[in-house]
Amino acid sequence: MKKKYIAALIGIFIFAVGNAQSYKKPLVSAIKETDLRKDMYEMAADQFWGREAGTLDELKVSMWLADKAKEAGMTPAGDNGTFFQYFDMYRHQVIPQSTLKIGNQQLKIWKDFLVAEPVNANLEADIIYAGNAEPDELSKLNIKGKILAINASDKNIDREMTLFVRRYPGFVRTKYYNKALELGAKGIIFITDDTSDKSWVEVLPQMTRGSYGVEGLREKVTDNIPVLWIKRENAAWVKNNPAASLHLITETYKYPSVNVIGKIEGTDPKLRNEYVLLSGHQDHDGIRHPVKNDTIYNGADDNTSTCVAMLAMARAYKKQPGKRSILFVFHGAEERGLLGSRWHAAHPVVPKENIVAVLNGDMIGRNDNNEAALLGGNAPHKNSEELVKMAEDANNESTKFTYLKDWDSPNHAEYFYFRSDHLPYAKAGIPAIFFTSVLHDQYHTPQDESENINYKKLYKMTEWMYRTSWKVANETARPKVISNFTLER
């Protein structure tokens, strides 16, 4: 018995030694809170005017990032030996010459009515007023070939979402649109309620901007039916079934945007040809309507926080490289619809099959020091068991965050998993996770500034991402994608 016991112990010892990490520990000491703070105050400063995608301000901050990337030890990994991967973003915008006439009333665009759907439309049709009808009641009406006019309703709309008032017109549109289209409506006119009345001033600049896309991936502007808004004080315009004449002209403009991409090569002769992609976005919302007498939307947490974390991680990898190479991608135009990550996922600067995992961060510098979310950490969003385990092991080793798991639920009001730059990579079949300290009441306001960042939290989130990336960069086996993984939104 004694000999068998000893033999068993020896066997366990040999197994443990054989499966022990055969690589160095991560060089966490190279990550400095002072560096995070210094870079934050520079990048989220007023000098870049909110870094709106498709403007010179976004291009200026990309130059700043490229200089910082070089200082941090990255080599260029963009196009033609540079740090830059340029792409064209397309803006579909309804022009001021568009007209709407209801009965004998000639209406003025952006004053008397808003256009929520940037389409081309040239139609004359009767208006059918449906009052307070809900979507399932529309089939009782004969709306085929007509313009549906309906009172906005928040029934069955979840109000538990950040910036609910600003987003509300979109929720109303989603609620009614597919049913109206299915029944043959030629257009929709929504009449405001209390909430959409309040949203008018906020959504006006959003609607005048139009919608955005990228070449080959851009949204069509001809297939959808027009969606308009009028104020309820003018509801009499659409009652009693008057005829309407609508002429919408949508023009498409091309703007340059850019991904800033650098790399630090790995040390292993074979594994250095594989890449761990660290992801964040450089852009924010530019200059918009004032909130508390400030009009510059600096985007310190969203998403300067991850950009400066990536620079800090680069300094650590420069001092101590991993076996695999690290690809740092600062995406452009995320706020316009994940355009930079959609572009790079479709046109990667390294072979797609050589990207072993994507570790994306977005808003990692606020809220409770001991809580964070790992989106893509749970079904149905989880697409790699091994990658999630590496992130969980990294958290258990040091940062010890309590997971805010409800944020990864498909039933969470924010649908936050679908709103950041890991998504195009997950759709492309690459293991991907999303680190975040979640939203706060200064999200997408001018008050998201450097002085409001929780730098202790930002440091911890940076350490968590770095420790996870270190495991991915050094483990012998790369993470696998779950075979039956699908995204259903």
CSV table of C-alpha atoms in Angstrom, one decimal:
chain,number,residue,atom,x,y,z
A,1,MET,CA,0.0,0.0,0.0
A,2,LYS,CA,2.8,2.3,1.0
A,3,LYS,CA,4.6,1.8,-2.3
A,4,LYS,CA,1.4,2.4,-4.3
A,5,TYR,CA,0.7,5.6,-2.4
A,6,ILE,CA,4.2,6.9,-3.1
A,7,ALA,CA,3.9,5.9,-6.7
A,8,ALA,CA,0.6,7.8,-6.9
A,9,LEU,CA,2.2,10.9,-5.4
A,10,ILE,CA,5.0,10.7,-7.9
A,11,GLY,CA,2.6,10.4,-10.7
A,12,ILE,CA,0.6,13.5,-9.6
A,13,PHE,CA,3.9,15.4,-9.2
A,14,ILE,CA,5.0,14.5,-12.7
A,15,PHE,CA,1.6,15.4,-14.2
A,16,ALA,CA,1.7,18.8,-12.4
A,17,VAL,CA,5.2,19.6,-13.5
A,18,GLY,CA,4.3,18.6,-17.1
A,19,ASN,CA,1.3,20.8,-17.1
A,20,ALA,CA,2.8,23.8,-15.2
A,21,GLN,CA,3.2,27.0,-17.1
A,22,SER,CA,6.4,27.0,-19.2
A,23,TYR,CA,6.6,30.7,-19.5
A,24,LYS,CA,7.4,33.7,-17.3
A,25,LYS,CA,4.9,35.6,-15.2
A,26,PRO,CA,3.3,38.7,-16.7
A,27,LEU,CA,5.4,41.9,-16.1
A,28,VAL,CA,2.5,43.7,-14.3
A,29,SER,CA,5.1,46.1,-12.6
A,30,ALA,CA,5.6,47.7,-16.1
A,31,ILE,CA,2.0,49.1,-16.0
A,32,LYS,CA,1.9,52.4,-14.3
A,33,GLU,CA,-1.1,54.4,-13.0
A,34,THR,CA,0.9,57.6,-13.7
A,35,ASP,CA,1.2,56.6,-17.4
A,36,LEU,CA,-2.6,55.9,-17.6
A,37,ARG,CA,-3.4,59.3,-16.1
A,38,LYS,CA,-0.9,61.3,-18.2
A,39,ASP,CA,-2.1,59.7,-21.5
A,40,MET,CA,-5.7,60.1,-20.4
A,41,TYR,CA,-5.4,63.8,-19.9
A,42,GLU,CA,-3.7,64.3,-23.2
A,43,MET,CA,-6.0,62.1,-25.4
A,44,ALA,CA,-9.4,63.2,-23.8
A,45,ALA,CA,-8.4,66.9,-23.8
A,46,ASP,CA,-10.4,69.6,-25.5
A,47,GLN,CA,-7.6,69.9,-28.1
A,48,PHE,CA,-9.1,67.0,-30.1
A,49,TRP,CA,-12.7,68.4,-29.9
A,50,GLY,CA,-14.3,65.0,-29.1
A,51,ARG,CA,-12.7,63.0,-31.9
A,52,GLU,CA,-15.7,62.6,-34.1
A,53,ALA,CA,-15.3,60.0,-36.8
A,54,GLY,CA,-14.8,61.3,-40.3
A,55,THR,CA,-13.5,64.7,-39.1
A,56,LEU,CA,-10.0,66.1,-38.9
A,57,ASP,CA,-10.2,65.8,-35.2
A,58,GLU,CA,-10.3,62.0,-35.5
A,59,LEU,CA,-7.3,62.1,-37.9
A,60,LYS,CA,-5.4,64.3,-35.5
A,61,VAL,CA,-5.9,62.0,-32.6
A,62,SER,CA,-4.8,59.1,-34.8
A,63,MET,CA,-1.5,60.9,-35.3
A,64,TRP,CA,-1.2,61.3,-31.6
A,65,LEU,CA,-1.9,57.6,-31.1
A,66,ALA,CA,0.6,56.6,-33.7
A,67,ASP,CA,3.3,58.7,-32.0
A,68,LYS,CA,2.4,57.2,-28.6
A,69,ALA,CA,2.4,53.7,-30.1
A,70,LYS,CA,5.9,54.1,-31.4
A,71,GLU,CA,7.1,55.5,-28.1
A,72,ALA,CA,5.5,52.5,-26.3
A,73,GLY,CA,7.6,50.1,-28.5
A,74,MET,CA,5.2,49.1,-31.2
A,75,THR,CA,6.2,48.7,-34.8
A,76,PRO,CA,3.8,49.8,-37.6
A,77,ALA,CA,1.3,47.1,-38.7
A,78,GLY,CA,-1.0,49.2,-40.9
A,79,ASP,CA,-0.9,49.8,-44.6
A,80,ASN,CA,2.3,50.4,-46.5
A,81,GLY,CA,4.6,50.3,-43.5
A,82,THR,CA,2.6,52.8,-41.5
A,83,PHE,CA,0.5,52.7,-38.3
A,84,PHE,CA,-2.6,53.5,-40.4
A,85,GLN,CA,-5.3,51.5,-42.1
A,86,TYR,CA,-7.5,54.0,-43.8
A,87,PHE,CA,-11.1,53.2,-44.9
A,88,ASP,CA,-14.0,55.2,-46.3
A,89,MET,CA,-17.0,55.7,-44.2
A,90,TYR,CA,-20.3,56.6,-46.0
A,91,ARG,CA,-22.8,59.0,-44.6
A,92,HIS,CA,-26.4,58.8,-45.9
A,93,GLN,CA,-28.1,62.1,-45.3
A,94,VAL,CA,-31.5,63.6,-46.1
A,95,ILE,CA,-30.9,67.0,-47.8
A,96,PRO,CA,-32.8,70.2,-46.9
A,97,GLN,CA,-34.5,70.3,-50.3
A,98,SER,CA,-36.7,67.3,-49.3
A,99,THR,CA,-40.4,68.2,-49.0
A,100,LEU,CA,-43.6,67.1,-47.3
A,101,LYS,CA,-47.1,68.4,-48.0
A,102,ILE,CA,-50.1,67.1,-46.0
A,103,GLY,CA,-53.4,68.3,-47.5
A,104,ASN,CA,-52.7,72.0,-48.2
A,105,GLN,CA,-50.1,72.3,-45.5
A,106,GLN,CA,-46.5,72.6,-46.8
A,107,LEU,CA,-44.1,71.5,-44.0
A,108,LYS,CA,-40.5,72.5,-43.4
A,109,ILE,CA,-38.0,69.7,-42.8
A,110,TRP,CA,-36.2,69.7,-39.4
A,111,LYS,CA,-38.7,72.3,-38.1
A,112,ASP,CA,-42.2,70.9,-38.7
A,113,PHE,CA,-41.1,67.3,-39.2
A,114,LEU,CA,-38.1,65.0,-38.6
A,115,VAL,CA,-36.9,62.3,-40.9
A,116,ALA,CA,-35.7,59.2,-38.9
A,117,GLU,CA,-35.1,57.0,-41.9
A,118,PRO,CA,-32.6,58.4,-44.5
A,119,VAL,CA,-34.1,56.9,-47.7
A,120,ASN,CA,-35.0,58.1,-51.1
A,121,ALA,CA,-38.8,58.5,-51.5
A,122,ASN,CA,-41.1,60.1,-54.0
A,123,LEU,CA,-44.7,59.2,-53.2
A,124,GLU,CA,-48.2,60.5,-53.0
A,125,ALA,CA,-50.6,58.5,-50.8
A,126,ASP,CA,-53.5,58.9,-48.4
A,127,ILE,CA,-52.7,59.0,-44.7
A,128,ILE,CA,-54.5,56.6,-42.4
A,129,TYR,CA,-54.6,57.7,-38.8
A,130,ALA,CA,-54.4,54.8,-36.4
A,131,GLY,CA,-54.6,56.7,-33.1
A,132,ASN,CA,-53.2,54.7,-30.2
A,133,ALA,CA,-53.1,51.3,-32.0
A,134,GLU,CA,-50.5,48.8,-30.9
A,135,PRO,CA,-48.6,46.8,-33.6
A,136,ASP,CA,-50.8,43.7,-33.3
A,137,GLU,CA,-53.9,45.9,-33.9
A,138,LEU,CA,-52.6,47.3,-37.3
A,139,SER,CA,-53.8,44.3,-39.2
A,140,LYS,CA,-57.4,45.4,-38.5
A,141,LEU,CA,-56.8,48.5,-40.6
A,142,ASN,CA,-56.4,48.8,-44.4
A,143,ILE,CA,-53.0,50.4,-44.5
A,144,LYS,CA,-51.6,48.9,-47.7
A,145,GLY,CA,-50.4,51.6,-50.0
A,146,LYS,CA,-51.0,54.3,-47.4
A,147,ILE,CA,-48.9,56.3,-45.0
A,148,LEU,CA,-49.6,55.1,-41.4
A,149,ALA,CA,-49.9,57.9,-38.8
A,150,ILE,CA,-49.8,56.8,-35.2
A,151,ASN,CA,-49.4,58.1,-31.7
A,152,ALA,CA,-46.1,57.1,-30.2
A,153,SER,CA,-46.5,54.6,-27.4
A,154,ASP,CA,-44.0,53.3,-24.8
A,155,LYS,CA,-46.1,50.2,-24.1
A,156,ASN,CA,-43.9,47.1,-24.0
A,157,ILE,CA,-40.8,49.2,-24.4
A,158,ASP,CA,-38.2,48.7,-21.6
A,159,ARG,CA,-37.4,52.0,-20.0
A,160,GLU,CA,-34.4,50.7,-18.1
A,161,MET,CA,-31.8,51.9,-20.6
A,162,THR,CA,-29.1,54.6,-20.3
A,163,LEU,CA,-30.1,57.7,-22.2
A,164,PHE,CA,-33.6,56.4,-22.6
A,165,VAL,CA,-35.1,59.6,-23.8
A,166,ARG,CA,-32.4,60.0,-26.5
A,167,ARG,CA,-32.9,56.5,-27.7
A,168,TYR,CA,-36.7,56.4,-27.4
A,169,PRO,CA,-37.6,57.4,-31.0
A,170,GLY,CA,-35.6,54.4,-32.2
A,171,PHE,CA,-37.4,52.0,-29.9
A,172,VAL,CA,-40.8,53.3,-31.1
A,173,ARG,CA,-39.6,52.9,-34.7
A,174,THR,CA,-38.5,49.3,-34.1
A,175,LYS,CA,-41.7,48.5,-32.3
A,176,TYR,CA,-44.0,49.4,-35.3
A,177,TYR,CA,-41.7,49.3,-38.4
A,178,ASN,CA,-41.7,45.6,-39.4
A,179,LYS,CA,-45.5,45.2,-38.9
A,180,ALA,CA,-46.2,48.3,-41.0
A,181,LEU,CA,-43.9,47.1,-43.7
A,182,GLU,CA,-45.4,43.7,-43.7
A,183,LEU,CA,-48.9,45.2,-44.1
A,184,GLY,CA,-47.8,47.3,-47.1
A,185,ALA,CA,-47.5,50.7,-45.6
A,186,LYS,CA,-45.7,53.3,-47.8
A,187,GLY,CA,-44.4,55.2,-44.8
A,188,ILE,CA,-44.9,56.0,-41.1
A,189,ILE,CA,-45.6,59.3,-39.4
A,190,PHE,CA,-45.2,59.1,-35.6
A,191,ILE,CA,-46.9,61.7,-33.4
A,192,THR,CA,-44.9,62.5,-30.3
A,193,ASP,CA,-45.8,61.7,-26.7
A,194,ASP,CA,-44.3,63.1,-23.6
A,195,THR,CA,-41.0,61.2,-23.9
A,196,SER,CA,-40.5,61.8,-27.6
A,197,ASP,CA,-41.4,65.5,-27.1
A,198,LYS,CA,-38.4,65.7,-24.7
A,199,SER,CA,-36.2,63.8,-27.1
A,200,TRP,CA,-36.8,66.2,-30.0
A,201,VAL,CA,-33.8,68.5,-29.2
A,202,GLU,CA,-31.4,65.6,-28.7
A,203,VAL,CA,-32.4,63.5,-31.7
A,204,LEU,CA,-32.6,66.4,-34.1
A,205,PRO,CA,-28.8,66.6,-34.7
A,206,GLN,CA,-28.6,62.8,-34.8
A,207,MET,CA,-31.3,62.6,-37.5
A,208,THR,CA,-29.8,65.5,-39.6
A,209,ARG,CA,-26.5,63.6,-39.5
A,210,GLY,CA,-28.2,60.6,-41.1
A,211,SER,CA,-26.8,57.0,-41.0
A,212,TYR,CA,-23.3,55.6,-41.7
A,213,GLY,CA,-21.7,52.5,-43.2
A,214,VAL,CA,-18.5,51.2,-44.9
A,215,GLU,CA,-17.9,50.2,-48.5
A,216,GLY,CA,-19.2,46.7,-49.1
A,217,LEU,CA,-20.9,46.6,-45.7
A,218,ARG,CA,-22.9,49.8,-45.8
A,219,GLU,CA,-26.7,49.9,-45.3
A,220,LYS,CA,-28.9,50.4,-48.4
A,221,VAL,CA,-30.8,53.6,-48.6
A,222,THR,CA,-33.5,52.5,-51.1
A,223,ASP,CA,-35.2,49.5,-49.6
A,224,ASN,CA,-36.7,51.0,-46.4
A,225,ILE,CA,-39.9,53.0,-46.1
A,226,PRO,CA,-39.7,56.6,-44.8
A,227,VAL,CA,-40.2,57.2,-41.1
A,228,LEU,CA,-41.2,60.7,-40.0
A,229,TRP,CA,-42.0,62.5,-36.7
A,230,ILE,CA,-44.4,65.4,-36.0
A,231,LYS,CA,-45.2,67.0,-32.7
A,232,ARG,CA,-48.5,66.1,-31.1
A,233,GLU,CA,-49.6,69.8,-31.1
A,234,ASN,CA,-49.8,69.3,-34.9
A,235,ALA,CA,-51.6,66.0,-34.9
A,236,ALA,CA,-54.6,67.6,-36.7
A,237,TRP,CA,-52.4,67.6,-39.8
A,238,VAL,CA,-52.7,63.8,-40.2
A,239,LYS,CA,-56.3,63.2,-39.0
A,240,ASN,CA,-59.3,62.7,-41.2
A,241,ASN,CA,-57.3,60.8,-43.9
A,242,PRO,CA,-55.7,63.7,-45.9
A,243,ALA,CA,-53.5,63.0,-48.8
A,244,ALA,CA,-49.7,63.5,-48.5
A,245,SER,CA,-47.0,64.2,-51.0
A,246,LEU,CA,-43.5,63.3,-49.8
A,247,HIS,CA,-40.2,63.8,-51.7
A,248,LEU,CA,-37.1,62.7,-49.8
A,249,ILE,CA,-33.7,63.0,-51.3
A,250,THR,CA,-30.9,61.1,-49.6
A,251,GLU,CA,-27.4,61.8,-50.7
A,252,THR,CA,-24.3,59.8,-49.8
A,253,TYR,CA,-21.0,61.4,-48.8
A,254,LYS,CA,-17.7,59.7,-48.4
A,255,TYR,CA,-15.4,60.6,-45.5
A,256,PRO,CA,-12.0,59.1,-44.4
A,257,SER,CA,-11.6,57.3,-41.2
A,258,VAL,CA,-8.7,55.2,-39.9
A,259,ASN,CA,-7.7,52.3,-37.7
A,260,VAL,CA,-4.3,52.8,-35.9
A,261,ILE,CA,-2.5,49.5,-35.8
A,262,GLY,CA,0.8,48.5,-34.3
A,263,LYS,CA,2.4,45.2,-33.1
A,264,ILE,CA,5.0,43.8,-30.8
A,265,GLU,CA,6.5,40.6,-32.1
A,266,GLY,CA,6.6,37.4,-30.1
A,267,THR,CA,9.7,35.4,-29.2
A,268,ASP,CA,8.7,31.9,-30.3
A,269,PRO,CA,9.9,31.1,-33.8
A,270,LYS,CA,6.6,29.4,-34.7
A,271,LEU,CA,4.0,31.1,-32.4
A,272,ARG,CA,5.2,34.6,-33.3
A,273,ASN,CA,3.2,34.3,-36.5
A,274,GLU,CA,0.0,34.1,-34.4
A,275,TYR,CA,-1.5,37.2,-33.0
A,276,VAL,CA,-3.4,38.2,-29.9
A,277,LEU,CA,-5.5,41.2,-30.9
A,278,LEU,CA,-6.0,43.9,-28.3
A,279,SER,CA,-8.9,46.2,-29.3
A,280,GLY,CA,-10.3,49.6,-28.4
A,281,HIS,CA,-11.8,52.6,-30.3
A,282,GLN,CA,-10.3,56.0,-30.6
A,283,ASP,CA,-13.3,58.1,-31.7
A,284,HIS,CA,-16.2,59.7,-29.7
A,285,ASP,CA,-19.1,62.1,-30.4
A,286,GLY,CA,-17.4,65.4,-31.2
A,287,ILE,CA,-19.2,68.6,-30.6
A,288,ARG,CA,-23.0,68.4,-29.9
A,289,HIS,CA,-25.8,70.1,-28.0
A,290,PRO,CA,-24.7,71.6,-24.6
A,291,VAL,CA,-25.1,69.7,-21.4
A,292,LYS,CA,-24.3,71.8,-18.3
A,293,ASN,CA,-22.8,74.5,-20.5
A,294,ASP,CA,-20.3,72.1,-22.2
A,295,THR,CA,-20.5,71.0,-25.8
A,296,ILE,CA,-17.3,68.9,-26.2
A,297,TYR,CA,-18.0,65.2,-25.8
A,298,ASN,CA,-14.5,64.2,-24.7
A,299,GLY,CA,-15.1,60.5,-24.3
A,300,ALA,CA,-12.6,59.9,-21.5
A,301,ASP,CA,-14.2,56.6,-20.4
A,302,ASP,CA,-15.6,56.0,-23.8
A,303,ASN,CA,-13.1,55.0,-25.0
A,304,THR,CA,-9.9,56.8,-24.1
A,305,SER,CA,-9.8,54.5,-21.2
A,306,THR,CA,-9.0,51.4,-23.3
A,307,CYS,CA,-6.7,53.3,-25.6
A,308,VAL,CA,-4.4,54.4,-22.8
A,309,ALA,CA,-4.7,50.8,-21.3
A,310,MET,CA,-3.4,49.4,-24.6
A,311,LEU,CA,-0.5,51.8,-24.6
A,312,ALA,CA,0.3,50.7,-21.0
A,313,MET,CA,0.1,47.0,-22.1
A,314,ALA,CA,2.4,47.8,-25.0
A,315,ARG,CA,5.1,49.1,-22.7
A,316,ALA,CA,4.9,45.9,-20.7
A,317,TYR,CA,5.1,43.7,-23.8
A,318,LYS,CA,8.1,45.8,-25.1
A,319,LYS,CA,10.0,45.0,-21.9
A,320,GLN,CA,8.9,41.4,-21.8
A,321,PRO,CA,7.4,40.0,-25.1
A,322,GLY,CA,5.2,36.9,-25.1
A,323,LYS,CA,5.6,33.9,-27.3
A,324,ARG,CA,2.9,35.0,-29.7
A,325,SER,CA,2.8,38.5,-31.2
A,326,ILE,CA,0.4,41.2,-30.0
A,327,LEU,CA,-1.6,43.2,-32.5
A,328,PHE,CA,-2.9,46.5,-31.1
A,329,VAL,CA,-5.9,47.9,-33.1
A,330,PHE,CA,-7.3,51.3,-32.1
A,331,HIS,CA,-10.5,51.3,-34.2
A,332,GLY,CA,-11.9,54.3,-35.9
A,333,ALA,CA,-15.6,55.2,-36.2
A,334,GLU,CA,-16.9,52.8,-33.6
A,335,GLU,CA,-19.5,55.4,-32.5
A,336,ARG,CA,-20.9,55.5,-36.1
A,337,GLY,CA,-21.7,51.7,-36.1
A,338,LEU,CA,-18.5,49.7,-35.4
A,339,LEU,CA,-17.2,50.8,-38.8
A,340,GLY,CA,-13.5,50.5,-38.0
A,341,SER,CA,-13.8,47.0,-36.6
A,342,ARG,CA,-16.2,45.9,-39.3
A,343,TRP,CA,-13.6,47.0,-41.8
A,344,HIS,CA,-10.6,45.4,-40.2
A,345,ALA,CA,-12.5,42.2,-39.5
A,346,ALA,CA,-13.2,42.1,-43.3
A,347,HIS,CA,-9.7,43.3,-44.3
A,348,PRO,CA,-7.3,42.2,-41.5
A,349,VAL,CA,-3.7,43.3,-41.7
A,350,VAL,CA,-2.6,39.8,-40.8
A,351,PRO,CA,-4.1,36.5,-42.0
A,352,LYS,CA,-7.5,36.1,-40.3
A,353,GLU,CA,-6.6,32.5,-39.3
A,354,ASN,CA,-3.5,33.8,-37.5
A,355,ILE,CA,-5.6,35.9,-35.1
A,356,VAL,CA,-6.0,33.6,-32.1
A,357,ALA,CA,-8.3,35.8,-30.0
A,358,VAL,CA,-9.7,39.3,-29.7
A,359,LEU,CA,-9.6,41.0,-26.3
A,360,ASN,CA,-11.7,44.2,-26.6
A,361,GLY,CA,-12.2,46.9,-24.0
A,362,ASP,CA,-14.7,49.6,-23.9
A,363,MET,CA,-15.4,51.9,-21.0
A,364,ILE,CA,-13.1,50.4,-18.4
A,365,GLY,CA,-12.5,53.4,-16.0
A,366,ARG,CA,-15.5,54.0,-13.9
A,367,ASN,CA,-17.8,52.6,-11.2
A,368,ASP,CA,-17.1,50.3,-8.2
A,369,ASN,CA,-13.5,49.2,-7.8
A,370,ASN,CA,-14.5,45.6,-7.2
A,371,GLU,CA,-17.0,45.0,-9.9
A,372,ALA,CA,-16.7,44.5,-13.7
A,373,ALA,CA,-18.3,42.7,-16.6
A,374,LEU,CA,-16.8,40.1,-19.0
A,375,LEU,CA,-19.2,40.1,-22.0
A,376,GLY,CA,-18.9,37.0,-24.0
A,377,GLY,CA,-18.3,35.2,-20.8
A,378,ASN,CA,-21.6,33.4,-20.7
A,379,ALA,CA,-23.9,31.6,-23.1
A,380,PRO,CA,-25.3,32.6,-25.5
A,381,HIS,CA,-22.6,35.2,-26.1
A,382,LYS,CA,-19.7,33.0,-25.1
A,383,ASN,CA,-17.8,31.8,-28.3
A,384,SER,CA,-14.8,30.2,-26.7
A,385,GLU,CA,-14.6,28.1,-23.5
A,386,GLU,CA,-10.8,28.3,-23.3
A,387,LEU,CA,-10.6,32.1,-23.8
A,388,VAL,CA,-13.2,32.7,-21.1
A,389,LYS,CA,-11.3,30.4,-18.7
A,390,MET,CA,-8.1,32.4,-19.3
A,391,ALA,CA,-9.9,35.6,-18.4
A,392,GLU,CA,-11.4,34.1,-15.3
A,393,ASP,CA,-8.1,32.6,-14.2
A,394,ALA,CA,-6.4,35.9,-14.7
A,395,ASN,CA,-9.1,37.6,-12.6
A,396,ASN,CA,-8.7,35.0,-9.9
A,397,GLU,CA,-5.0,35.5,-9.7
A,398,SER,CA,-5.0,39.1,-8.9
A,399,THR,CA,-7.8,41.6,-9.7
A,400,LYS,CA,-10.6,39.5,-8.2
A,401,PHE,CA,-13.5,41.4,-9.7
A,402,THR,CA,-17.0,40.3,-8.9
A,403,TYR,CA,-18.7,39.7,-12.3
A,404,LEU,CA,-21.7,41.8,-13.3
A,405,LYS,CA,-23.1,38.8,-15.1
A,406,ASP,CA,-26.5,40.3,-15.9
A,407,TRP,CA,-24.8,42.7,-18.4
A,408,ASP,CA,-24.0,39.6,-20.5
A,409,SER,CA,-27.6,38.4,-20.5
A,410,PRO,CA,-29.5,38.4,-23.8
A,411,ASN,CA,-32.4,39.9,-21.9
A,412,HIS,CA,-30.4,42.9,-20.5
A,413,ALA,CA,-32.1,46.2,-21.5
A,414,GLU,CA,-28.8,47.6,-22.9
A,415,TYR,CA,-27.9,44.7,-25.2
A,416,PHE,CA,-24.4,45.9,-24.5
A,417,TYR,CA,-22.7,42.8,-25.9
A,418,PHE,CA,-23.7,44.0,-29.4
A,419,ARG,CA,-22.4,47.5,-29.1
A,420,SER,CA,-18.6,47.3,-29.2
A,421,ASP,CA,-15.7,46.3,-31.4
A,422,HIS,CA,-15.3,42.6,-30.5
A,423,LEU,CA,-18.6,41.9,-32.3
A,424,PRO,CA,-17.4,41.8,-36.0
A,425,TYR,CA,-14.6,39.5,-35.0
A,426,ALA,CA,-16.9,37.1,-33.1
A,427,LYS,CA,-19.2,37.1,-36.2
A,428,ALA,CA,-16.1,36.2,-38.2
A,429,GLY,CA,-15.5,33.1,-36.1
A,430,ILE,CA,-12.6,34.4,-34.0
A,431,PRO,CA,-12.6,33.9,-30.2
A,432,ALA,CA,-13.6,37.2,-28.7
A,433,ILE,CA,-14.4,38.7,-25.3
A,434,PHE,CA,-15.3,42.2,-24.1
A,435,PHE,CA,-14.0,43.8,-20.9
A,436,THR,CA,-16.0,46.7,-19.4
A,437,SER,CA,-16.8,48.5,-16.2
A,438,VAL,CA,-20.2,49.2,-17.7
A,439,LEU,CA,-22.2,52.4,-18.1
A,440,HIS,CA,-22.7,55.4,-15.8
A,441,ASP,CA,-24.8,58.6,-15.7
A,442,GLN,CA,-22.1,60.6,-17.7
A,443,TYR,CA,-22.1,58.2,-20.6
A,444,HIS,CA,-22.2,60.1,-23.9
A,445,THR,CA,-22.3,63.5,-22.2
A,446,PRO,CA,-19.7,66.2,-22.1
A,447,GLN,CA,-19.1,65.3,-18.5
A,448,ASP,CA,-17.2,62.1,-19.5
A,449,GLU,CA,-13.9,63.8,-18.8
A,450,SER,CA,-10.5,62.9,-17.5
A,451,GLU,CA,-11.1,64.2,-14.0
A,452,ASN,CA,-14.0,61.9,-13.6
A,453,ILE,CA,-12.1,58.7,-14.3
A,454,ASN,CA,-11.5,56.3,-11.4
A,455,TYR,CA,-7.8,55.6,-12.0
A,456,LYS,CA,-7.6,52.8,-9.5
A,457,LYS,CA,-10.3,51.0,-11.4
A,458,LEU,CA,-8.7,51.8,-14.7
A,459,TYR,CA,-5.4,50.3,-13.5
A,460,LYS,CA,-7.2,47.1,-12.3
A,461,MET,CA,-9.0,46.7,-15.6
A,462,THR,CA,-5.8,47.2,-17.5
A,463,GLU,CA,-4.1,44.6,-15.4
A,464,TRP,CA,-6.9,42.1,-16.0
A,465,MET,CA,-6.8,42.6,-19.7
A,466,TYR,CA,-3.0,42.3,-19.7
A,467,ARG,CA,-2.9,39.2,-17.5
A,468,THR,CA,-5.5,37.6,-19.8
A,469,SER,CA,-3.6,38.5,-23.0
A,470,TRP,CA,-0.4,37.2,-21.5
A,471,LYS,CA,-2.0,33.8,-21.0
A,472,VAL,CA,-3.3,33.8,-24.6
A,473,ALA,CA,0.1,34.9,-25.9
A,474,ASN,CA,2.0,32.1,-24.1
A,475,GLU,CA,-0.2,29.0,-23.7
A,476,THR,CA,0.8,26.2,-26.1
A,477,ALA,CA,-2.8,25.7,-27.3
A,478,ARG,CA,-4.7,28.5,-28.8
A,479,PRO,CA,-8.4,29.1,-27.8
A,480,LYS,CA,-11.0,27.3,-29.9
A,481,VAL,CA,-14.4,28.6,-31.1
A,482,ILE,CA,-17.4,26.7,-29.8
A,483,SER,CA,-18.5,24.7,-32.8
A,484,ASN,CA,-22.2,25.6,-32.6
A,485,PHE,CA,-21.8,29.3,-31.7
A,486,THR,CA,-24.3,31.6,-33.3
A,487,LEU,CA,-25.3,35.2,-32.7
A,488,GLU,CA,-29.0,35.9,-32.7
A,489,ARG,CA,-29.5,39.7,-32.8
